[in-house]
Structure formats: C-alpha cells, structure tokens
PDB file of C-alpha atoms in Angstrom:
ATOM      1  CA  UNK A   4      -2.893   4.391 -19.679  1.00  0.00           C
ATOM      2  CA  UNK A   5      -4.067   1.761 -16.713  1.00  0.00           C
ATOM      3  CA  UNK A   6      -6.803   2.863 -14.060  1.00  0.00           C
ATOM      4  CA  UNK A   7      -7.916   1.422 -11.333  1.00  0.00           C
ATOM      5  CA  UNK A   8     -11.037   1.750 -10.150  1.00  0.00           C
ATOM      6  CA  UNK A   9     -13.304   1.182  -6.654  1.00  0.00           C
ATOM      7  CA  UNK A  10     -16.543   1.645  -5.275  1.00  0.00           C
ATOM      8  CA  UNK A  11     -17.889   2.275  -3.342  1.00  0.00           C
ATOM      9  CA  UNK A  12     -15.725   4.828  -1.610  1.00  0.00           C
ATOM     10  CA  UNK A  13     -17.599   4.651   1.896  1.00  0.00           C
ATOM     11  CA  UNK A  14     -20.141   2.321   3.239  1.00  0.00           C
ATOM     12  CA  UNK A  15     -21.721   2.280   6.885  1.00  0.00           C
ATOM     13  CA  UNK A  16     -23.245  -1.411   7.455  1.00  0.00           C
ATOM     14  CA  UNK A  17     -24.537  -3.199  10.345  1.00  0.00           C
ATOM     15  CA  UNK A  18     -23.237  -5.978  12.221  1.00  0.00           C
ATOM     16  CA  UNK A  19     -24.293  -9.190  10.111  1.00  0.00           C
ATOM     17  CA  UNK A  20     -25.085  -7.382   6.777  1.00  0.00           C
ATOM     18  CA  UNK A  21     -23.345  -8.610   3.252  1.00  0.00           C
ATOM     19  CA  UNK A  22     -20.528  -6.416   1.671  1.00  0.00           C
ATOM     20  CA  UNK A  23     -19.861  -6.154  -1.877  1.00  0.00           C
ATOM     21  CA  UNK A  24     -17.018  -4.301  -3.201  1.00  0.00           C
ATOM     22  CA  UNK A  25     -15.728  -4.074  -6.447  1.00  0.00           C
ATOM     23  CA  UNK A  26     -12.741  -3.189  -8.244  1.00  0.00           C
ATOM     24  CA  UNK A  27     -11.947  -2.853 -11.564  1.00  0.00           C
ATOM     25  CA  UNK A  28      -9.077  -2.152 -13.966  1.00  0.00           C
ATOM     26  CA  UNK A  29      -8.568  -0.274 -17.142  1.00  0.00           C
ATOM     27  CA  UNK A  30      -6.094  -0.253 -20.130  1.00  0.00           C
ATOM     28  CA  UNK A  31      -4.434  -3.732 -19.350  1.00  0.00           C
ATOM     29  CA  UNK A  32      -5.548  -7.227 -19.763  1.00  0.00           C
ATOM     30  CA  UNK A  33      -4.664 -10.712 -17.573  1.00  0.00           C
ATOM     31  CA  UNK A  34      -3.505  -8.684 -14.310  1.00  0.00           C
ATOM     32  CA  UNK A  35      -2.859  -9.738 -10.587  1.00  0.00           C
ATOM     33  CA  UNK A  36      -5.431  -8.294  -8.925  1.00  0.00           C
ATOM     34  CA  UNK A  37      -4.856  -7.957  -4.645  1.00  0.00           C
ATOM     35  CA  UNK A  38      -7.334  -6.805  -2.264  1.00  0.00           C
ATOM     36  CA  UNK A  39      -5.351  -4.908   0.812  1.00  0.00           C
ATOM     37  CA  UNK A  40      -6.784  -3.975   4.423  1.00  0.00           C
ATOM     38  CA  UNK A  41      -5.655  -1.308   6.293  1.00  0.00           C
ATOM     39  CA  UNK A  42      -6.563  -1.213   9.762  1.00  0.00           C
ATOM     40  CA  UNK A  43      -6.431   2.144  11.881  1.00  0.00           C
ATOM     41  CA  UNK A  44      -2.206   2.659  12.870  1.00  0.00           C
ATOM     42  CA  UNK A  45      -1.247  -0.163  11.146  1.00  0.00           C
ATOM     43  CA  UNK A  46      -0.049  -1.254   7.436  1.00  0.00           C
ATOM     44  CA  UNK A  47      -1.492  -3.311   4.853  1.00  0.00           C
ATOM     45  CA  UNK A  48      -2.239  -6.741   5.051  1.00  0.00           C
ATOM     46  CA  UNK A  49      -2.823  -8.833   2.284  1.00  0.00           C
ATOM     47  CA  UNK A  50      -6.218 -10.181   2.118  1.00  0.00           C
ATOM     48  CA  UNK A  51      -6.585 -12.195  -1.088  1.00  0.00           C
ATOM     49  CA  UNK A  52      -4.764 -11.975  -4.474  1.00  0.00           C
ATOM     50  CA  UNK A  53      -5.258 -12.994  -8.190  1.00  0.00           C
ATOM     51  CA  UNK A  54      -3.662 -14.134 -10.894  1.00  0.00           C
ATOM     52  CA  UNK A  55      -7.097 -15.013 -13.589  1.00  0.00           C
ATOM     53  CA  UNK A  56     -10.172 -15.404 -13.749  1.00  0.00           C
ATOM     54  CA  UNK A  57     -11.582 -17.663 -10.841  1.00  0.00           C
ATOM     55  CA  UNK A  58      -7.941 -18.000  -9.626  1.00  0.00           C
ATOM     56  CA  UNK A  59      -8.166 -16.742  -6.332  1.00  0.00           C
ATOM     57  CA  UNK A  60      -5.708 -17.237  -3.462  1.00  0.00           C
ATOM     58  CA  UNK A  61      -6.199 -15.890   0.407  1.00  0.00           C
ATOM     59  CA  UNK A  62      -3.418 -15.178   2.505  1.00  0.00           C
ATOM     60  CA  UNK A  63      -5.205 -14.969   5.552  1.00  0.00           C
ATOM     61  CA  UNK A  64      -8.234 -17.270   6.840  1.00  0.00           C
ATOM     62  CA  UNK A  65     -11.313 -14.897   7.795  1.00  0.00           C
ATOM     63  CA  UNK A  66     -14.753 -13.691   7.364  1.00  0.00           C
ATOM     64  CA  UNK A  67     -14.093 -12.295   4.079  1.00  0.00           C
ATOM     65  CA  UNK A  68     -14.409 -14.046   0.370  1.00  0.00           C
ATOM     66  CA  UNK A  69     -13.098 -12.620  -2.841  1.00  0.00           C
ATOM     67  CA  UNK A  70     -13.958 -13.645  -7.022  1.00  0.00           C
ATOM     68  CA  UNK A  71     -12.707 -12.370  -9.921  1.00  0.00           C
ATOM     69  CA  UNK A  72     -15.860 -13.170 -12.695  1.00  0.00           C
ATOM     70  CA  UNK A  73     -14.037 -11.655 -15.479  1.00  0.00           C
ATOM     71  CA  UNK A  74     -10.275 -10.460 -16.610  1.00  0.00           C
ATOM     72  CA  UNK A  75     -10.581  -6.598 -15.019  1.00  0.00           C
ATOM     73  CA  UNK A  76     -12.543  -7.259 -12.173  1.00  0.00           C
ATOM     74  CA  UNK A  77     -12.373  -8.581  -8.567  1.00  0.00           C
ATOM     75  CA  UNK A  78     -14.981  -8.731  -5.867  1.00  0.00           C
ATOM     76  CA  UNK A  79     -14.663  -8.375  -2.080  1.00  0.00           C
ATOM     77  CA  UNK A  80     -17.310  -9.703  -0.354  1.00  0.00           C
ATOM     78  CA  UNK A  81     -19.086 -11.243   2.960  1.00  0.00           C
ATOM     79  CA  UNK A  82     -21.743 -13.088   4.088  1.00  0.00           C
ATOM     80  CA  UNK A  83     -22.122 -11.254   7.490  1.00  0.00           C
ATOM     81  CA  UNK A  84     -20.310  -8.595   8.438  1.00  0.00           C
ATOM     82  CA  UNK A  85     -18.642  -8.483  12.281  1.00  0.00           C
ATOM     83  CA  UNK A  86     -17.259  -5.083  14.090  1.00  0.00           C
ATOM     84  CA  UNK A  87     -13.295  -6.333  13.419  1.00  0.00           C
ATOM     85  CA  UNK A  88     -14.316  -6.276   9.317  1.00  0.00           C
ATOM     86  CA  UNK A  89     -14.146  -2.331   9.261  1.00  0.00           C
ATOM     87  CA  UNK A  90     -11.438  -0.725   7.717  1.00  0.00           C
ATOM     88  CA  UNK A  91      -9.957   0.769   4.682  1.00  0.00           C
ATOM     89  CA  UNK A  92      -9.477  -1.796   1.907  1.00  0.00           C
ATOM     90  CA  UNK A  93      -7.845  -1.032  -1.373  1.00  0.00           C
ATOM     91  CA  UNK A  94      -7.292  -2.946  -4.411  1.00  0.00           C
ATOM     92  CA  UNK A  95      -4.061  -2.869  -6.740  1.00  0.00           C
ATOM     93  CA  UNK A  96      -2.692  -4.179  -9.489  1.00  0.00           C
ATOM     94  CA  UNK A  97       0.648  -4.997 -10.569  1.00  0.00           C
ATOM     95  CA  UNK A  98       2.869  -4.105 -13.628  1.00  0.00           C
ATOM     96  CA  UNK A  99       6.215  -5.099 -13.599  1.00  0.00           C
ATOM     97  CA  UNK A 100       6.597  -5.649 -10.072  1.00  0.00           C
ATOM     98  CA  UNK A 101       4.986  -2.891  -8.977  1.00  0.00           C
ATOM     99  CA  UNK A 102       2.059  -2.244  -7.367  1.00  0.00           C
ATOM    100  CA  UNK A 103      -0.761   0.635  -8.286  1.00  0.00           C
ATOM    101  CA  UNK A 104      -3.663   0.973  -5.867  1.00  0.00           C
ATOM    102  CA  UNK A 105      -6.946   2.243  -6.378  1.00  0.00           C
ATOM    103  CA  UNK A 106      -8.741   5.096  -4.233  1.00  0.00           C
ATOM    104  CA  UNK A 107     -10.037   2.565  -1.597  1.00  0.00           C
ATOM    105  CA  UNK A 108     -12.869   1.948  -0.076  1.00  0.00           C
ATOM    106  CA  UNK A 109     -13.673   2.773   3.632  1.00  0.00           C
ATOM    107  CA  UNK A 110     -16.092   0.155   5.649  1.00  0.00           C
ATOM    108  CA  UNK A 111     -17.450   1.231   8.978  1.00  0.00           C
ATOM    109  CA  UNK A 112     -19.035  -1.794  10.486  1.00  0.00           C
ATOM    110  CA  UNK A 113     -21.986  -0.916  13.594  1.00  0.00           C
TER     111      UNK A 113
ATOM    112  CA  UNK B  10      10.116 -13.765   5.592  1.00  0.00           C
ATOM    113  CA  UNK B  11      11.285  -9.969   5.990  1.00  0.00           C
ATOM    114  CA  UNK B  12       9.169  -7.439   7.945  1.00  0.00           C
ATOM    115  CA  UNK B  13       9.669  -3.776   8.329  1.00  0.00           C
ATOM    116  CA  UNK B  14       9.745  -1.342  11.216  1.00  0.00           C
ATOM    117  CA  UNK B  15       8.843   2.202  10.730  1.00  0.00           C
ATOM    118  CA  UNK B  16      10.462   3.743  13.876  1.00  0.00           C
ATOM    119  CA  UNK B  17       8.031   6.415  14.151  1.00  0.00           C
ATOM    120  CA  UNK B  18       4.229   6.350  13.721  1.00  0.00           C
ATOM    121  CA  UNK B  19       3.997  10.498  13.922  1.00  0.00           C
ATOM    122  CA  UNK B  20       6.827  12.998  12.815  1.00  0.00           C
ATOM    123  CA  UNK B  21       5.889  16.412  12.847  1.00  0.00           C
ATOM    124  CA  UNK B  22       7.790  19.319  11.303  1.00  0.00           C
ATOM    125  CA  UNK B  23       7.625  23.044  10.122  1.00  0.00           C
ATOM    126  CA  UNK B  24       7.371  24.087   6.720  1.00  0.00           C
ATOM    127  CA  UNK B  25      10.718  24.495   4.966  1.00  0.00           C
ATOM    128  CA  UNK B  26      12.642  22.487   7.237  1.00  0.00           C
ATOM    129  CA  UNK B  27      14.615  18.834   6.396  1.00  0.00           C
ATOM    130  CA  UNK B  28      12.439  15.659   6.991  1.00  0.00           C
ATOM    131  CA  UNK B  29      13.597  11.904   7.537  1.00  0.00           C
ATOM    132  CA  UNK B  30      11.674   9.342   7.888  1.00  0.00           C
ATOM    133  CA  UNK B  31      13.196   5.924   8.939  1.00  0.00           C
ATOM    134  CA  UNK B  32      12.415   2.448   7.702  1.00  0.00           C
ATOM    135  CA  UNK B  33      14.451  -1.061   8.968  1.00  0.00           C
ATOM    136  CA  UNK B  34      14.113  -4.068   7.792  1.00  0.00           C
ATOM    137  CA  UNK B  35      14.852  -7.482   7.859  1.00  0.00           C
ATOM    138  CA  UNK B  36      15.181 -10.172   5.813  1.00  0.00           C
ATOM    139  CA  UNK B  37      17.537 -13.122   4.952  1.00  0.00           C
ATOM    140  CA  UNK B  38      17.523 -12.645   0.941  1.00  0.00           C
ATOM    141  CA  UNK B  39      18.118  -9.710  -1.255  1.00  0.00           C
ATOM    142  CA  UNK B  40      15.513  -7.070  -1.169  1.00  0.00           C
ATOM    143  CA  UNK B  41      13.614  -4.441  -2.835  1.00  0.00           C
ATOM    144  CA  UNK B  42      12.434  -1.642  -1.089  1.00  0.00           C
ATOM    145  CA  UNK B  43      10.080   1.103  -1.928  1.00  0.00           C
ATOM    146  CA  UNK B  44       8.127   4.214  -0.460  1.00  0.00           C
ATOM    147  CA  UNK B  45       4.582   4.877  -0.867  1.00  0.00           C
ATOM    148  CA  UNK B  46       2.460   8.006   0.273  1.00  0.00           C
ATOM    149  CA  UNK B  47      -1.450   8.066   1.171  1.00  0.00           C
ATOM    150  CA  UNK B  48      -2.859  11.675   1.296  1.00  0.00           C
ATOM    151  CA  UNK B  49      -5.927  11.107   3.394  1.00  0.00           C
ATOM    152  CA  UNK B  50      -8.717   8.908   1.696  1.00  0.00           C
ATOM    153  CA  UNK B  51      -6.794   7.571  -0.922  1.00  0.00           C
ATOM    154  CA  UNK B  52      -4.857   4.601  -2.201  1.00  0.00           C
ATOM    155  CA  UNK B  53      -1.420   4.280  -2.063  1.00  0.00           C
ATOM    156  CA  UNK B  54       1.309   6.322  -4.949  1.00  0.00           C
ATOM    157  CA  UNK B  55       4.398   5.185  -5.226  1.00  0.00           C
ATOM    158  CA  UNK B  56       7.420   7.281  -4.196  1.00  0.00           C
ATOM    159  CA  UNK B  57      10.163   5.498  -5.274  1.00  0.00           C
ATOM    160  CA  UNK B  58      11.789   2.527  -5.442  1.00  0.00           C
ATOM    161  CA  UNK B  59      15.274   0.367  -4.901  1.00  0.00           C
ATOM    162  CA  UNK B  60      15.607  -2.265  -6.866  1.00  0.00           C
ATOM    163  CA  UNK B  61      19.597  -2.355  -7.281  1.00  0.00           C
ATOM    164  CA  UNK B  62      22.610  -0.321  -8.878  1.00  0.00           C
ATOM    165  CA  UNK B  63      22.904   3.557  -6.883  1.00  0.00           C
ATOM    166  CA  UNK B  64      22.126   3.110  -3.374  1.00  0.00           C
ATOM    167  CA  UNK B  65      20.759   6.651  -3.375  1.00  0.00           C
ATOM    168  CA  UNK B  66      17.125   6.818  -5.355  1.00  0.00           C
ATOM    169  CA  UNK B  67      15.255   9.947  -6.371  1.00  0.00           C
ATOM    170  CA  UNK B  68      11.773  10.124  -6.235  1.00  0.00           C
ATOM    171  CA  UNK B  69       9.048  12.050  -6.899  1.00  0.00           C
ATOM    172  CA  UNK B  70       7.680  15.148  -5.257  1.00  0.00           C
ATOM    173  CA  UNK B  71      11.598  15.927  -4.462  1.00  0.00           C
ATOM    174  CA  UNK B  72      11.588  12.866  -2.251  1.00  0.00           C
ATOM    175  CA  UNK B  73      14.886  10.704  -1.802  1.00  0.00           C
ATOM    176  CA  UNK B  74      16.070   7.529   0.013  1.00  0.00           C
ATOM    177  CA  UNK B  75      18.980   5.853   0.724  1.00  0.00           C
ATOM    178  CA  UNK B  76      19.550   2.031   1.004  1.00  0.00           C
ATOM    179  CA  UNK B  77      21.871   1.027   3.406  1.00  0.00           C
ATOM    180  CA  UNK B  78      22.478  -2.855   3.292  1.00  0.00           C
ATOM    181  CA  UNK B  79      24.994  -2.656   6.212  1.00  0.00           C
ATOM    182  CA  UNK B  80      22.196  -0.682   8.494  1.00  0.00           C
ATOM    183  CA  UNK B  81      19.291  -2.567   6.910  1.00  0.00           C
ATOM    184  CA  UNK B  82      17.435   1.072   6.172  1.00  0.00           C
ATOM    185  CA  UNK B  83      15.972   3.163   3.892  1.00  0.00           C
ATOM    186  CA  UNK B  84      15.390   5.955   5.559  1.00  0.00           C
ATOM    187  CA  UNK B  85      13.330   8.913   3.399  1.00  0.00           C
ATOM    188  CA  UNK B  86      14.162  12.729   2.888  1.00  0.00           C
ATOM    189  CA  UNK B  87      13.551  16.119   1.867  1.00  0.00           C
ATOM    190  CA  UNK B  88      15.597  18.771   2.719  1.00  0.00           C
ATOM    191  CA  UNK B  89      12.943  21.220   2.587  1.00  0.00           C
ATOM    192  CA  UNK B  90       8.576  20.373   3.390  1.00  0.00           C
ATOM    193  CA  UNK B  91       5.819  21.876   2.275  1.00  0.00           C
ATOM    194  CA  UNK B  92       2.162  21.879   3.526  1.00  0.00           C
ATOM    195  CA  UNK B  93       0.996  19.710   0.621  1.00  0.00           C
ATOM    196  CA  UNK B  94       3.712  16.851   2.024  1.00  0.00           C
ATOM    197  CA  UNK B  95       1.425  16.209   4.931  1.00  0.00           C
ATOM    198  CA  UNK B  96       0.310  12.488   4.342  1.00  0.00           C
ATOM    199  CA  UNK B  97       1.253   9.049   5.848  1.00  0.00           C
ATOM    200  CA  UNK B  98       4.183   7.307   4.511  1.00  0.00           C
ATOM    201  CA  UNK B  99       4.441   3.611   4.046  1.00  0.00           C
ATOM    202  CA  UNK B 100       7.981   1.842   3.503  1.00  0.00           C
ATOM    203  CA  UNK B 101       7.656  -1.550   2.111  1.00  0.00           C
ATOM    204  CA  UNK B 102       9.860  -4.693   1.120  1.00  0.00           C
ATOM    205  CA  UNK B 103      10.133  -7.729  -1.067  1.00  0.00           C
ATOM    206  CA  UNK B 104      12.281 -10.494  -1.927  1.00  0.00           C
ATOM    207  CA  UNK B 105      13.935 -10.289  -4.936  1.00  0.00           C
ATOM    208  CA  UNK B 106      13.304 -11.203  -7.300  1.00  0.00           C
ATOM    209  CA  UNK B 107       9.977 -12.998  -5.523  1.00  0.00           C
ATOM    210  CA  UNK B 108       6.280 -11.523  -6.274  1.00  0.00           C
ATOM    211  CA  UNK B 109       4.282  -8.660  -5.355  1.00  0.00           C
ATOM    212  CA  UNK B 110       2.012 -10.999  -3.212  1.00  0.00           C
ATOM    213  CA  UNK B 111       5.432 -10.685  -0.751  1.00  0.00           C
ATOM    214  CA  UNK B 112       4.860  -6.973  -0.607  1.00  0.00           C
ATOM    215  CA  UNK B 113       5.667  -6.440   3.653  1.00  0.00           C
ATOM    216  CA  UNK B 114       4.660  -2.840   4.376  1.00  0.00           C
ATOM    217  CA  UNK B 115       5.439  -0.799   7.630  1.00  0.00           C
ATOM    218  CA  UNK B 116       3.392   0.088  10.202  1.00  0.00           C
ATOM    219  CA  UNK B 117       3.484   3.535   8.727  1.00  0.00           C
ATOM    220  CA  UNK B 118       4.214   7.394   9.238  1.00  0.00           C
ATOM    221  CA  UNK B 119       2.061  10.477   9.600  1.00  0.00           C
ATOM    222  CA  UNK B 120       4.091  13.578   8.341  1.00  0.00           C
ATOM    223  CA  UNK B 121       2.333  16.469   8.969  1.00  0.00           C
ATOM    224  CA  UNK B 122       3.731  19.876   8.205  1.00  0.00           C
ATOM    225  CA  UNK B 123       3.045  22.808  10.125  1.00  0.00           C
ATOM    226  CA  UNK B 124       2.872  26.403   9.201  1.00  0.00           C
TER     227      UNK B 124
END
C-alpha cells in the first residue's frame, strides 16, 4: 500500500532562517505531488504542485520555493523565513482523483 | 472557479446526539464534492466523497452526506457522536472532471463532542 511521509513534524525558526521540508511517498511511482498551507481558521491553500521530476508549478507567488529531485520526493523550502510563513503545511498525493495527505508539518516562525 | 462556505467555524454537541455540518458551494460546472477530517496534528483523511449516481453517500466512521444540486450543499451527518468524532471538518470541491490541483476547500469546522 501507498504512504506518505513528512518531516519534520514541528520546527521553531527565526525570522530570516532557511526551511527545508520534505515529503516523500511510498508504494507508487510518477505521482502529483502538492504542498498545502493551512493557516490558523482557515482552509488549505495550494502552494505548489507536481506532476515529475523538476516539473514544478506554484499557484501562488510568495516567499516559498518547492523541487521535486527524484520520482517520490518533493521539497518545501525558503531562503528566509518571515512571521506570515508559519503554519501547518501538508503534502499529498493523488490517486485517481483523490487526494491522500501526509501527517504535516507545523512551522512556527519568531 | 467554485469556492465553498462552511457556515459554521465551531459546532459543539453532546455525546450521542445528531450532528450536521453544512457546506455551500458554488460553481458554474459540474462538481465533485468530498469531506475530509483532521484530528489535531494530522493530515487530512478522507470521509467521503460525491462524484455522481445516489445523491446520498456513506462514509466512513458512520458519517453521511447529502448532495443537493438545487441547494448547492452537502451538508454532513451522524445521527449519533462520540468523543473520538471531535476533529475539524473540511468540505471541499472540484470541477469535474478537472484535476486535483482545483481542489477548493472550506474554511472549515471544529466538532467537538462533549461528555
């Protein structure tokens, strides 16, 4: 069976620091990979999504960057963090037109 | 474009007792329509789904929904909560057939089930 998985699952970082998180998926090959934010009280936005390796589309302009370097993985990162980056941000993958999430990762930006 | 209005961000409600959970939407094309739940610090399950034939969809966890084309809702139920039900609910929609990159989720709501 498929699993999705992300790390890490909480991260504290100051103002202007990098951010690296990373996703990966098990049991299937060639999926679309998204990366989701979920601010506090609101739904999920689409950040970025992904249909290959090095394919990667964003839906929304900001201060985050995303890569895929091989089939089963995709990376969320930035440069320099600011205060409106932190949130909860979850990957997923799709099958069939559905989407599976992973466990998510919470960013708390100082 | 569609979007999605969750009409209310908290619902709380005793254990044992009926549940529903409303979700509008809008959109100018057919639709799918599905029901996720996040238990807190987790990713998102899905609940159920409509894609098309019985307006009336079972889901898991003894969840249902009904679509409603005329009303442009799909509100969720359970005729009877239990503790473990406490979670936040997301109703989302898609153009069909379109892509899951058109995913439009609500706003959200917080169930939480008292003893």
């Amino acid at each position: 069976s498929q699993t999705i998985h992300q790390w890490p699952a909480t991260l504290v970082q100051p103002v202007g620091s990098p951010l690296s998180l990373e996703c990966t998926v098990e049991g299937t090959s060639n999926p679309n990979l998204y990366w989701y934010r979920q601010a506090a009280g609101r739904g999920l936005q689409l950040l970025f999504y992904s249909v290959g390796i090095g394919q990667i589309s964003s839906e929304v302009p900001q201060n985050l960057s995303a890569s895929r370097p091989q089939d089963r993985q995709f990376i969320l990162s930035s440069k320099k963090l600011l205060l409106s980056d932190s949130g909860f941000y979850l990957c997923a993958w799709r099958e069939t037109g559905e989407l599976f999430f992973g466990e998510g990762s919470r960013l708390t930006v100082l | 474009a569609q979007s999605v209005t969750q009409l209310d961000s908290q619902v709380p409600v005793f254990e044992e007792a009926p549940v529903e959970l409303r979700c509008n939407y809008s959109s100018s094309v057919s639709v799918y329509l599905f029901w996720y739940v996040q238990y807190p610090n987790q990713g998102l399950q899905l609940l159920l789904k409509y894609l098309s034939g019985s307006t009336l969809v079972k889901g898991i966890n003894g969840f249902e929904a009904e679509f409603n084309k005329s009303q442009t809702s799909f509100h969720l139920r359970k005729p009877s909560v239990h503790i473990s039900d406490t979670a936040e609910y997301f109703c989302a929609v898609r153009s069909a057939p379109g892509s899951a990159r058109q995913l439009t989720f609500g706003s959200g709501t917080q169930l939480t089930v008292l003893p």
